[in-house]
Short mmCIF file of C-alpha atoms and ligand atoms in Angstrom, two decimals:
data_model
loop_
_atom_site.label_atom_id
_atom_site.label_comp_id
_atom_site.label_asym_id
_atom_site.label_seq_id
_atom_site.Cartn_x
_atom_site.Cartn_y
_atom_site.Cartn_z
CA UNK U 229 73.39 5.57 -112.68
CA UNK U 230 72.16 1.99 -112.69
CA UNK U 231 68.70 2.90 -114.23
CA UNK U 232 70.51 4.65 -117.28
CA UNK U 233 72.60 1.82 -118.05
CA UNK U 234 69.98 -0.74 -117.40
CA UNK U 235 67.48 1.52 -120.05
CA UNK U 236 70.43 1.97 -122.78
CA UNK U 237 70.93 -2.19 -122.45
CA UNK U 238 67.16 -2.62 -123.19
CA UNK U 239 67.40 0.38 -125.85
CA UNK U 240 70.20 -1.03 -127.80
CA UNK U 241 68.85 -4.83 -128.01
CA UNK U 242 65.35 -3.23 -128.75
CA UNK U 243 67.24 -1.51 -131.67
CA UNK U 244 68.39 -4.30 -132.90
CA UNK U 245 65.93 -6.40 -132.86
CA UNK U 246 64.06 -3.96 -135.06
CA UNK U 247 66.19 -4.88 -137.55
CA UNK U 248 65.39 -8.27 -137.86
CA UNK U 249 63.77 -9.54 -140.82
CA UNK U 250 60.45 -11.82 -141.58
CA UNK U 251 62.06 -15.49 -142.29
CA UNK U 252 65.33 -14.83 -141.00
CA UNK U 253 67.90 -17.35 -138.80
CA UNK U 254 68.84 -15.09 -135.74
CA UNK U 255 72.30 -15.90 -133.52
CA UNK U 256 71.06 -15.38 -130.67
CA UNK U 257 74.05 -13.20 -128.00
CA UNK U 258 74.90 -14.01 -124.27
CA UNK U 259 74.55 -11.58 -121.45
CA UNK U 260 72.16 -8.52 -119.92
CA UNK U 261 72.06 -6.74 -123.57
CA UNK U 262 71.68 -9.59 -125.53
CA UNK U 263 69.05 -10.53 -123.42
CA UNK U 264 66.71 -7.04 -124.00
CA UNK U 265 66.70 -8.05 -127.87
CA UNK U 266 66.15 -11.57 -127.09
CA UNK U 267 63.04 -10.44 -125.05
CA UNK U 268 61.89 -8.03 -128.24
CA UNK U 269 62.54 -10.71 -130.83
CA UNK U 270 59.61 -12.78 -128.52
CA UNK U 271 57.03 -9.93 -128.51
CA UNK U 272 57.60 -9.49 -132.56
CA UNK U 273 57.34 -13.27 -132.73
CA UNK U 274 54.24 -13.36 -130.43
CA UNK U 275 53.15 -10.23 -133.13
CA UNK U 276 53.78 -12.65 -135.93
CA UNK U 277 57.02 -12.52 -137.06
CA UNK U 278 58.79 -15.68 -138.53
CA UNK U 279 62.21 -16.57 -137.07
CA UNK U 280 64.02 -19.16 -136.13
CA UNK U 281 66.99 -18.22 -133.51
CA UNK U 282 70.28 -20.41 -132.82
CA UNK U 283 71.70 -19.63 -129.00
CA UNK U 284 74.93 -19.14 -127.91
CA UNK U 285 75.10 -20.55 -124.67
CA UNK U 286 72.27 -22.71 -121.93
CA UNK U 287 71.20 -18.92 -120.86
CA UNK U 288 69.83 -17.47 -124.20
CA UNK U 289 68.85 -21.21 -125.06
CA UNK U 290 66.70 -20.37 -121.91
CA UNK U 291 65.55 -17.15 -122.54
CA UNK U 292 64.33 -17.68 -126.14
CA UNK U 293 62.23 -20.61 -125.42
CA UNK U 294 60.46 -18.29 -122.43
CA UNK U 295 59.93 -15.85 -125.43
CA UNK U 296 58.75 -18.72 -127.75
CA UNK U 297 61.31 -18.05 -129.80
CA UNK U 298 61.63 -21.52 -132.60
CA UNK U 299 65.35 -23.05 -132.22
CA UNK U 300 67.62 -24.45 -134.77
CA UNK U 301 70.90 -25.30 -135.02
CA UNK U 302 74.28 -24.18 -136.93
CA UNK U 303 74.13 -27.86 -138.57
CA UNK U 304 70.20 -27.09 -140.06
CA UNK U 305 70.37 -23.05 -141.31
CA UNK U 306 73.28 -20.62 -141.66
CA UNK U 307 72.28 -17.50 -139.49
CA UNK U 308 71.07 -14.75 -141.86
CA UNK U 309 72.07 -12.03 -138.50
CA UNK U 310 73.42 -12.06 -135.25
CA UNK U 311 72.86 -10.09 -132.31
CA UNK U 312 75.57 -10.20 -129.74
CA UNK U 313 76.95 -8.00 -126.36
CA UNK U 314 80.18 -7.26 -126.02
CA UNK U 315 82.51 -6.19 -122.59
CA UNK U 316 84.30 -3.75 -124.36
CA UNK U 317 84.18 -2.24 -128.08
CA UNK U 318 87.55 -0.13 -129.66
CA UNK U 319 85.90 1.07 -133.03
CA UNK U 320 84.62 -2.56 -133.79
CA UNK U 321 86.85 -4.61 -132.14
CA UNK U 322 85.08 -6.39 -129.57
CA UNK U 323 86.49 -8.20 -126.22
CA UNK U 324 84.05 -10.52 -125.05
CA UNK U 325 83.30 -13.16 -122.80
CA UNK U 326 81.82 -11.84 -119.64
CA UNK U 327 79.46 -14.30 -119.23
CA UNK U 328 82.12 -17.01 -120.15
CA UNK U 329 80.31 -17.67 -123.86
CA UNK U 330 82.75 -16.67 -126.16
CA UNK U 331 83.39 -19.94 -128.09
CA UNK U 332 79.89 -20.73 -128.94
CA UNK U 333 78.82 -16.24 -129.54
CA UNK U 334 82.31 -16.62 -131.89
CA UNK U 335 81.32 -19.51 -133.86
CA UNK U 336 77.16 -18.28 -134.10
CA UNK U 337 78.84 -14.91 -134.79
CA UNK U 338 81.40 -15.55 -137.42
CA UNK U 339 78.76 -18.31 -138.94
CA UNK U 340 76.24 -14.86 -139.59
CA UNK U 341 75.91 -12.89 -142.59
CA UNK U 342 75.83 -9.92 -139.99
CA UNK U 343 76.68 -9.19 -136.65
CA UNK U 344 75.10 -6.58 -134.60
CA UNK U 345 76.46 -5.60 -131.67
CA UNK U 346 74.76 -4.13 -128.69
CA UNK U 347 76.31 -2.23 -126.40
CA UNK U 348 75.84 0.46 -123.32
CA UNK U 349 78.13 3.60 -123.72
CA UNK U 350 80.28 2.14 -121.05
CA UNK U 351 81.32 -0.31 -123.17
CA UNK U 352 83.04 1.98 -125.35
CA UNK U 353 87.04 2.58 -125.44
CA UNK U 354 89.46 4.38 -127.52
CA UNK U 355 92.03 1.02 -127.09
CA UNK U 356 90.95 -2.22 -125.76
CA UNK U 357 92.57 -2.92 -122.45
CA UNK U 358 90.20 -4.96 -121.34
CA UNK U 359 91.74 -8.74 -120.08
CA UNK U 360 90.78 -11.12 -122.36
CA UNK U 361 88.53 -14.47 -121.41
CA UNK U 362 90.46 -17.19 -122.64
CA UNK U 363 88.88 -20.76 -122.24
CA UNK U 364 90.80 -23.26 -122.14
CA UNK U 365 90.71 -27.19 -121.68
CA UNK U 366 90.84 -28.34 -117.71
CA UNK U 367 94.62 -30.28 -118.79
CA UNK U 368 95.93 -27.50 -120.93
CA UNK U 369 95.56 -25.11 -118.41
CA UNK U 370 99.46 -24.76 -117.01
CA UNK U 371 101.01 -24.96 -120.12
CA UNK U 372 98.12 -22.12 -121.87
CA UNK U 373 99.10 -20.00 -118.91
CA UNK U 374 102.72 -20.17 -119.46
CA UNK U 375 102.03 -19.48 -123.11
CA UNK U 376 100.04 -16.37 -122.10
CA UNK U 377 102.74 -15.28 -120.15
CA UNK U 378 105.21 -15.50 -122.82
CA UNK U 379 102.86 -13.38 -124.92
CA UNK U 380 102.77 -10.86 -121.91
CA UNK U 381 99.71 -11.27 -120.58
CA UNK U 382 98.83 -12.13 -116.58
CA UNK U 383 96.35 -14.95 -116.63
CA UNK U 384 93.64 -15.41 -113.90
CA UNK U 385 91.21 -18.43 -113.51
CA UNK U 386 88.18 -16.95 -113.02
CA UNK U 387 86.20 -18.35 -109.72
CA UNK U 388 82.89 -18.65 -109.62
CA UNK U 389 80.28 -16.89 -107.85
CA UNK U 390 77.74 -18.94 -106.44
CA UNK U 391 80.27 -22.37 -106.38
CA UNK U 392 83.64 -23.33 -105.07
CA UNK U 393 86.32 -23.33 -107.81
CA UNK U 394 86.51 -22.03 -110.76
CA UNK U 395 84.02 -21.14 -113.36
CA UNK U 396 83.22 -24.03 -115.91
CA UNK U 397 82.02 -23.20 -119.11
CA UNK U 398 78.93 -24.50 -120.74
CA UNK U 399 81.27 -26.70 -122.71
CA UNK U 400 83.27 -28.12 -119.87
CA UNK U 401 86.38 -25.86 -119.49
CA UNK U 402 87.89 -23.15 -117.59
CA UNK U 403 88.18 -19.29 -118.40
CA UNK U 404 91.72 -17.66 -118.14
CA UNK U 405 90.97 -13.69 -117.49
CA UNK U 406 94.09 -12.37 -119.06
CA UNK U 407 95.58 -8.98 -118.54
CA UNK U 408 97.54 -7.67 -121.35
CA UNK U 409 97.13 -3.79 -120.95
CA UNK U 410 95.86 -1.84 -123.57
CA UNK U 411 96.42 -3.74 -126.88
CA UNK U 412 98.16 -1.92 -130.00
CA UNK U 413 97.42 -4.52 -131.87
CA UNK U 414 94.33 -7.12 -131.16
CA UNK U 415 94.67 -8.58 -134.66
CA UNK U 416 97.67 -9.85 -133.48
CA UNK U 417 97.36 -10.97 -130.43
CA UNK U 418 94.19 -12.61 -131.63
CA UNK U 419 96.68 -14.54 -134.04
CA UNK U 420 98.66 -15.48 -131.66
CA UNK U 421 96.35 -16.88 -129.24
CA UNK U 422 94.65 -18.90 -131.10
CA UNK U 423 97.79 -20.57 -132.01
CA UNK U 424 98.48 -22.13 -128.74
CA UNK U 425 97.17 -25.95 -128.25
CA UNK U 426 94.83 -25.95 -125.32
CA UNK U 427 93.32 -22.93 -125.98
CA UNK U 428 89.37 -23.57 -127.11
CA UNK U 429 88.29 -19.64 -127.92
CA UNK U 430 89.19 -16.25 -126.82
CA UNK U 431 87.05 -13.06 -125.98
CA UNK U 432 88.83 -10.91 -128.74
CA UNK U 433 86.50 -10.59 -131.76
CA UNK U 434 88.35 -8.33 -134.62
CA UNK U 435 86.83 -8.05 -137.42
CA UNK U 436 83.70 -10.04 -137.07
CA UNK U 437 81.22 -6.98 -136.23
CA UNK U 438 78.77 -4.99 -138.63
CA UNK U 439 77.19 -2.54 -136.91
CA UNK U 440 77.15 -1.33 -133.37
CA UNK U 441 74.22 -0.53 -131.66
CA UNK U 442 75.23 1.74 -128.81
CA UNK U 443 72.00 2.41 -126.58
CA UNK U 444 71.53 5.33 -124.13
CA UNK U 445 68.27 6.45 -122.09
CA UNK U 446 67.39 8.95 -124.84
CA UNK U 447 67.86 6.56 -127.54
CA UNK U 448 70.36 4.58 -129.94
CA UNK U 449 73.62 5.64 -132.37
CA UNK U 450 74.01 3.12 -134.93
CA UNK U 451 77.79 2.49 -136.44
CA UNK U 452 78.68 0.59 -139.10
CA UNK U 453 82.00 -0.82 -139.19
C1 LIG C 1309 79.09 -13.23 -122.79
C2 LIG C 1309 79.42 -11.95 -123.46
C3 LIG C 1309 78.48 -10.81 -123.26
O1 LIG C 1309 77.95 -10.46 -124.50
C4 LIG C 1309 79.23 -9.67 -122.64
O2 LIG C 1309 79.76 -10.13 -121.39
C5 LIG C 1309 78.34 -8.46 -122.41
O3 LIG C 1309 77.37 -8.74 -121.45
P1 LIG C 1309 76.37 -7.62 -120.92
O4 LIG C 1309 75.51 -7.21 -122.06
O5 LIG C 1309 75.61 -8.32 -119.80
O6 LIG C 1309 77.21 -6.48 -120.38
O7 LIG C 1309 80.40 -11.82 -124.16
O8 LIG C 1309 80.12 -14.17 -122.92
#
């Protein structure tokens, strides 16, 4: 029901905001989830908590300075945490992306001490089989999809919504939705993709998580990874 999954999103970024700590540098996630704790991070600010947070993309840029949220950069602080969404989570291997932000949430992710990731219980999957957001540069695109294809995955450009063409990311490229089926080994694969020239970031994230925060209308399970 959409008012379940709408109260777990707000109850797992509320949960993780929580954590947060006075004088910390917060990564600040992409998407609906993110979003929630972006939101409670500005009410503990507002309450007088000192943070500064460092967005991953023009949206939570956005949304933290409507919550009065202080910025910084990844060249001025290291992020002490990070909270982040994810499309789907396989114990805590993440494939992300949705919202076409993985190369900025991966290097604001990876930069953090910790990652928290919040997440609805949809999210969850014994295997990820999720296809995988790949952006790419506009001129690499033919030969990355060729690559893909060699690896055994069927790429899509994904269109965009509310525009003709495709969907450009907030860095100027394109998004290759790539089916690979469920994934036996996203280490791997995750090797292997970022090996081909062209390719800018992809959605898998192995490795990088902390702790998931998985949110439901009666409340939050926390794993650690
Ligand atoms: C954006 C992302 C998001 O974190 C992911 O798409 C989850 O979004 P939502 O919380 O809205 O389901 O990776 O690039």
């Amino acid at each position: 029901m959409k008012g379940d999954r709408t109260r777990a999103k707000q109850e797992a970024g509320q949960s993780a905001a929580r954590v947060v700590a006075d004088g910390s540098v917060v990564g600040l996630g992409t998407g609906s989830t993110a979003a929630e704790a972006i939101s409670q991070l500005g009410e503990r600010v507002d309450s007088g908590l000192d943070i500064r947070g460092i967005p991953t993309s023009h949206q939570s840029r956005r949304l933290a300075r409507e919550a009065d949220i202080p910025l910084t950069t990844l060249a001025d602080a290291v992020p002490d945490i990070a909270i982040d969404g994810a499309d789907q989570a396989a114990g805590c291997d993440l494939v992300k992306g949705g919202g076409a932000a993985h190369a900025r949430e991966k290097i604001v992710d990876a930069a953090a001490d910790r990652l928290l990731v919040v997440v609805d219980p949809t999210k969850l999957a014994d295997r990820l089989d999720h296809p995988v957001p790949v952006e790419v540069l506009p001129d690499a695109r033919v030969p990355v999809e060729t690559a893909i294809e060699g690896l055994g995955g069927e790429p899509t450009v994904r269109s965009a919504v509310q525009k003709d063409g495709p969907v450009v990311t907030d860095n100027g490229n394109l998004v290759l939705d790539c089916a690979f089926g469920p994934l036996d080994s996203p280490g791997a694969l995750a090797t292997d993709l970022d090996g081909i020239p062209g390719v800018v970031a992809h959605g898998l994230f192995v490795g990088l998580a902390d702790e998931l925060h998985i949110g439901s209308p009666d409340g939050v399970e926390r794993r650690q990874c």
